[in-house]
Amino acid sequence: MARIKKAAVLGAGVMGAAIAGHLANVGIPTLLLDIVPRELTEKEKEKGLTLSDRVVRNRLAQAGKDRLFKEKPSPLFTKETAHLIQVGNMEDDFDKLAGVDWIIEVVVENLKIKQDLFARLEQVWKPGIIVSSNTSGISINQMVEGRSEEFKKHFMGTHFFNPPRYMKLLEIIPNASTDPAILDEMKAFAEEVLGKGVVICKDTPNFIANRIGTYGLQITLQAMEELGLGPDEVDAVTGRAMGRPKSATFRTLDLVGLDTFIHVANNVHDNVEDPEEKQAFVVSPILKKMVENKWLGEKSGQGFYKKVKTDAGKEILALDPKTMEYRPSKKLKARSLDQAKRAKSLPEQLQALVYADDAAGKLAWYITKKVLIYSANRLHEIADDIVSVDQAMKWGFNWELGPFEMWDAIGVEKSVARMREEGETIPKLVEDLLASGGKSFYKTDAGKRYAFYVGGKFSEVNEHDKAISLARLKEQGKLIKGNKGASLIDLGDDIACLEFHSPKQAIGADILNMINTAVKEVSANYRGLVISAEAPNFCVGANLMLMLMEAQDHNWPEIDLMVRQFQNAMGSLRYLDRPVVAAPYGMTLGGGVEVCLPCDRIQAAAETYMGLVEVGVGLIPGGGGNKEMLIRWTEGVDPNDRVALQPLVNHVFMAIGQAKVSTSGLEARKYKFLRSCDGITANRDHLIYDAKQVALGMAKAGYQPPQPVRIPVVGETGYNVLKLGAYGLLKSGYISEHDYKIACKLAYVLSGGDVPEGTLVTEQYLLDIEREAFLSLIGEPKTQARMQYMLAKGKPLRN
């Protein structure tokens, strides 16, 4: 891992540029090359440029890099990371490839072109340089036919999923000669540095995820036609209801591009020998017709869905497969869908759906049955074990459960009995499982997870040393204490972990009580505390519904008590006599940020979106967030130096007042949600491990808790500066009257209230005026309207 310090990407198309972008995200200088253009553009002609000018020769690579700044969601952690990408072309800069540690080929999906490129590359290649192809399905072995054994030893497929920054899966495909040690090195590098979930694949058409995923899409298309449904009706079943992304089937196809999907399907069709499997990958006439019409999906403006303007705004139309015309979207109405929504777990949800005798149930059963049977039949060909298949589908297609986990969820015995009744041939793998007395593909014993392997035995699932599962620890009896909102878990080595598991990890009485319990327990019996969770997001803030109900009942003493308890709990974290490390990830908003700020260290996931967003619901931070941000921004500043102090307070005012949210862990440093001493973990699965190591390191170094500080404030003079800025926004029409009222309250707190500029105030003083401002705002009818709207719509109301 240590020797991969510089990389090169050959091909600056959508994927090539995005891969270069992600390499830059993790701090790897990258050379991005593309071919030399053969013609000038009109703009180049107007500038008097020629084909020999460097700017022209690098045009395609530069265009790829420039595209990174425009795409949404952004391929870059921050715009500044792009400086690590150096552009060039494959004629003038080809010799530079000898100076990198890893070369990734991302050119057109054509075997001959790739073979020619690798033949040329070997002329400048030096032993030790790893070379890989990002192909989505071309044979890895065929690409390097005719290359030296030494080159082949360093060659493999590295199939990134799009977009590379956000998609966890990386399929690594060795060729017949790949050095096992180099394969292990690349796997470790991808997991540790790139933050990927790696699956080792066999050199088969479309590898694992696209092989099964494409089959599933093909089967869904067939089912839609046979059942006479529309894409919108199918998507109502094949999305969240089945534990899959909200984009379901046909919205996903529109995003991928129908022409791209056809290419992937044809690749399997043309390269498999089983006649039945060949038939399964024959492209639907509907898809062919759509591509002929250039209805390619999002990139062409229409596919299975089409967005049109109406008098009321915008409307999404859906394609009617029978008439090939667009009609208003509709959702499939079925009792099983309603039952699935009420289910308490995904297995219950799936069972309610696939065993139902209505349109949704029949569709879900048919798709599920076919995909499960196909996955089991192809297992020996595409992977070494069921775990690889399940991980590939979860990481590459964002399924909540992989095929074999899904089979367990709906019940192997029950589903197989129905399959037999319907005349299906049961795969040998499944027959072997049942013959051995097994009732599921996975089982847990003493907190260890076992999977059924080809050959009829269960083997322990090899977990990464850094992948700490809180759920598994609880199964092993490591729960110290817990309630409905949070748990305190023993991580080993005398480090405890406080886990939030309330709905959406919202902070309420249960979490605050467990924080206080954790502080006492860790102080008495442990060396340090980590705060994290395993839900999709770290914490979305305080329990908004509870606060709104109390406000509507005019129960001000109760709200005052809740805010005091929150502030006191955060203070107990700040001054605990053991190191406290927060490990946030995903959405870390409002109160979630306020939990992190008083901690001694933050070890954030690379994909962490932090922001004090309370103004969106008509409030300001109430759990000490204002105070903590002032401490961070004014640390070390002379309190009498107004020239230096006021701009820093302005930064805090703008970040909180505009509800700034970082787009990555790296960008969180820009707002000082993270400090320079805080760490960033690329692989979310390793986050708790890394946070634990930080806590251990601080404990071993003789940790001493911080002492209370006095904070310099800009006082009344600075308050007027902040207020004047807000007034300008009001008069310019950028903010409403109520926004202005919130801004003035925020300005009062951040300036320290009615004191002279340069005054050093205590933390408690700031907490008191923060709480007073919070209570005054929550009593405002317009604030309560904002809170109500956020709870109902999930987005802010501007009133």
Tab-separated table of N, CA, C and O in Angstrom, residues 491-536:
chain	number	residue	atom	x	y	z
A	491	LEU	N	-16.021	-2.140	23.359
A	491	LEU	CA	-15.274	-2.388	22.119
A	491	LEU	C	-14.021	-3.225	22.352
A	491	LEU	O	-13.344	-3.599	21.399
A	492	GLY	N	-13.721	-3.515	23.620
A	492	GLY	CA	-12.474	-4.199	23.927
A	492	GLY	C	-11.372	-3.201	24.204
A	492	GLY	O	-11.472	-2.007	23.892
A	493	ASP	N	-10.297	-3.649	24.833
A	493	ASP	CA	-9.158	-2.790	25.177
A	493	ASP	C	-9.568	-1.633	26.072
A	493	ASP	O	-8.978	-0.549	26.030
A	494	ASP	N	-10.636	-1.858	26.851
A	494	ASP	CA	-11.126	-0.845	27.803
A	494	ASP	C	-11.606	0.436	27.122
A	494	ASP	O	-11.508	1.533	27.692
A	495	ILE	N	-12.114	0.313	25.914
A	495	ILE	CA	-12.749	1.436	25.218
A	495	ILE	C	-14.228	1.091	25.036
A	495	ILE	O	-14.564	-0.008	24.591
A	496	ALA	N	-15.107	2.025	25.369
A	496	ALA	CA	-16.545	1.827	25.211
A	496	ALA	C	-17.046	2.635	24.027
A	496	ALA	O	-16.418	3.619	23.620
A	497	CYS	N	-18.178	2.218	23.479
A	497	CYS	CA	-18.786	2.947	22.357
A	497	CYS	C	-20.228	3.299	22.701
A	497	CYS	O	-21.018	2.433	23.093
A	498	LEU	N	-20.564	4.553	22.567
A	498	LEU	CA	-21.937	5.014	22.740
A	498	LEU	C	-22.601	5.029	21.374
A	498	LEU	O	-22.191	5.774	20.483
A	499	GLU	N	-23.605	4.191	21.189
A	499	GLU	CA	-24.297	4.053	19.909
A	499	GLU	C	-25.683	4.678	19.984
A	499	GLU	O	-26.453	4.392	20.898
A	500	PHE	N	-25.999	5.541	19.019
A	500	PHE	CA	-27.348	6.102	18.908
A	500	PHE	C	-28.187	5.187	18.015
A	500	PHE	O	-27.763	4.838	16.913
A	501	HIS	N	-29.384	4.811	18.465
A	501	HIS	CA	-30.261	4.012	17.606
A	501	HIS	C	-31.730	4.391	17.769
A	501	HIS	O	-32.622	3.576	17.540
A	502	SER	N	-31.985	5.640	18.154
A	502	SER	CA	-33.363	6.143	18.144
A	502	SER	C	-33.781	6.347	16.691
A	502	SER	O	-32.934	6.323	15.793
A	503	PRO	N	-35.081	6.549	16.409
A	503	PRO	CA	-35.497	6.818	15.027
A	503	PRO	C	-34.718	7.995	14.442
A	503	PRO	O	-34.710	9.082	15.011
A	504	LYS	N	-34.033	7.759	13.320
A	504	LYS	CA	-33.191	8.740	12.646
A	504	LYS	C	-32.074	9.266	13.551
A	504	LYS	O	-31.496	10.301	13.293
A	505	GLN	N	-31.800	8.536	14.629
A	505	GLN	CA	-30.778	8.904	15.609
A	505	GLN	C	-31.041	10.300	16.185
A	505	GLN	O	-30.117	11.027	16.566
A	506	ALA	N	-32.334	10.695	16.224
A	506	ALA	CA	-32.709	12.000	16.778
A	506	ALA	C	-32.458	11.998	18.279
A	506	ALA	O	-32.739	11.025	18.982
A	507	ILE	N	-31.946	13.125	18.773
A	507	ILE	CA	-31.564	13.227	20.183
A	507	ILE	C	-32.779	13.574	21.031
A	507	ILE	O	-33.425	14.608	20.836
A	508	GLY	N	-33.079	12.695	21.971
A	508	GLY	CA	-34.162	12.893	22.918
A	508	GLY	C	-33.705	12.500	24.306
A	508	GLY	O	-32.507	12.329	24.566
A	509	ALA	N	-34.666	12.325	25.187
A	509	ALA	CA	-34.339	12.025	26.587
A	509	ALA	C	-33.538	10.739	26.738
A	509	ALA	O	-32.614	10.669	27.560
A	510	ASP	N	-33.870	9.716	25.929
A	510	ASP	CA	-33.157	8.433	26.044
A	510	ASP	C	-31.668	8.597	25.753
A	510	ASP	O	-30.815	8.063	26.476
A	511	ILE	N	-31.352	9.330	24.691
A	511	ILE	CA	-29.941	9.520	24.332
A	511	ILE	C	-29.231	10.364	25.377
A	511	ILE	O	-28.098	10.054	25.785
A	512	LEU	N	-29.885	11.428	25.853
A	512	LEU	CA	-29.246	12.279	26.867
A	512	LEU	C	-28.991	11.494	28.150
A	512	LEU	O	-27.932	11.630	28.775
A	513	ASN	N	-29.952	10.671	28.536
A	513	ASN	CA	-29.762	9.841	29.733
A	513	ASN	C	-28.601	8.874	29.550
A	513	ASN	O	-27.806	8.654	30.477
A	514	MET	N	-28.498	8.297	28.344
A	514	MET	CA	-27.417	7.345	28.107
A	514	MET	C	-26.061	8.040	28.022
A	514	MET	O	-25.040	7.449	28.396
A	515	ILE	N	-26.034	9.291	27.553
A	515	ILE	CA	-24.778	10.050	27.575
A	515	ILE	C	-24.313	10.222	29.009
A	515	ILE	O	-23.133	9.997	29.342
A	516	ASN	N	-25.226	10.604	29.885
A	516	ASN	CA	-24.864	10.784	31.297
A	516	ASN	C	-24.421	9.465	31.925
A	516	ASN	O	-23.461	9.428	32.710
A	517	THR	N	-25.102	8.377	31.563
A	517	THR	CA	-24.708	7.057	32.064
A	517	THR	C	-23.322	6.675	31.550
A	517	THR	O	-22.479	6.151	32.290
A	518	ALA	N	-23.093	6.950	30.253
A	518	ALA	CA	-21.804	6.617	29.646
A	518	ALA	C	-20.667	7.379	30.312
A	518	ALA	O	-19.582	6.820	30.549
A	519	VAL	N	-20.888	8.638	30.613
A	519	VAL	CA	-19.855	9.457	31.246
A	519	VAL	C	-19.437	8.852	32.591
A	519	VAL	O	-18.244	8.730	32.900
A	520	LYS	N	-20.427	8.457	33.389
A	520	LYS	CA	-20.119	7.873	34.702
A	520	LYS	C	-19.422	6.515	34.545
A	520	LYS	O	-18.441	6.227	35.234
A	521	GLU	N	-19.950	5.682	33.639
A	521	GLU	CA	-19.407	4.335	33.458
A	521	GLU	C	-17.979	4.377	32.918
A	521	GLU	O	-17.095	3.649	33.392
A	522	VAL	N	-17.749	5.227	31.937
A	522	VAL	CA	-16.415	5.309	31.329
A	522	VAL	C	-15.420	5.902	32.323
A	522	VAL	O	-14.273	5.434	32.419
A	523	SER	N	-15.825	6.894	33.063
A	523	SER	CA	-14.941	7.492	34.056
A	523	SER	C	-14.504	6.470	35.097
A	523	SER	O	-13.346	6.458	35.540
A	524	ALA	N	-15.419	5.563	35.451
A	524	ALA	CA	-15.133	4.587	36.501
A	524	ALA	C	-14.391	3.358	35.990
A	524	ALA	O	-13.539	2.800	36.702
A	525	ASN	N	-14.686	2.930	34.765
A	525	ASN	CA	-14.232	1.594	34.358
A	525	ASN	C	-13.526	1.485	33.012
A	525	ASN	O	-13.078	0.384	32.652
A	526	TYR	N	-13.411	2.566	32.252
A	526	TYR	CA	-12.859	2.463	30.899
A	526	TYR	C	-11.783	3.521	30.661
A	526	TYR	O	-11.662	4.499	31.396
A	527	ARG	N	-11.052	3.333	29.587
A	527	ARG	CA	-9.950	4.245	29.258
A	527	ARG	C	-10.370	5.328	28.268
A	527	ARG	O	-9.649	6.306	28.078
A	528	GLY	N	-11.503	5.133	27.611
A	528	GLY	CA	-11.930	6.124	26.636
A	528	GLY	C	-13.294	5.793	26.085
A	528	GLY	O	-13.833	4.696	26.306
A	529	LEU	N	-13.886	6.753	25.358
A	529	LEU	CA	-15.233	6.607	24.807
A	529	LEU	C	-15.249	7.003	23.333
A	529	LEU	O	-14.690	8.032	22.947
A	530	VAL	N	-15.904	6.178	22.518
A	530	VAL	CA	-16.176	6.479	21.114
A	530	VAL	C	-17.673	6.691	20.964
A	530	VAL	O	-18.465	5.974	21.593
A	531	ILE	N	-18.078	7.655	20.165
A	531	ILE	CA	-19.503	7.888	19.897
A	531	ILE	C	-19.746	7.672	18.417
A	531	ILE	O	-19.168	8.365	17.570
A	532	SER	N	-20.583	6.710	18.067
A	532	SER	CA	-20.891	6.438	16.664
A	532	SER	C	-22.187	5.641	16.571
A	532	SER	O	-22.919	5.525	17.556
A	533	ALA	N	-22.479	5.116	15.396
A	533	ALA	CA	-23.705	4.346	15.181
A	533	ALA	C	-23.528	3.495	13.929
A	533	ALA	O	-22.503	3.570	13.246
A	534	GLU	N	-24.548	2.677	13.619
A	534	GLU	CA	-24.495	1.835	12.424
A	534	GLU	C	-25.683	2.087	11.510
A	534	GLU	O	-25.864	1.384	10.524
A	535	ALA	N	-26.493	3.080	11.807
A	535	ALA	CA	-27.636	3.434	10.976
A	535	ALA	C	-27.145	4.171	9.726
A	535	ALA	O	-25.961	4.495	9.616
A	536	PRO	N	-28.039	4.441	8.759
A	536	PRO	CA	-27.589	5.138	7.540
A	536	PRO	C	-26.933	6.482	7.810
A	536	PRO	O	-26.039	6.896	7.073
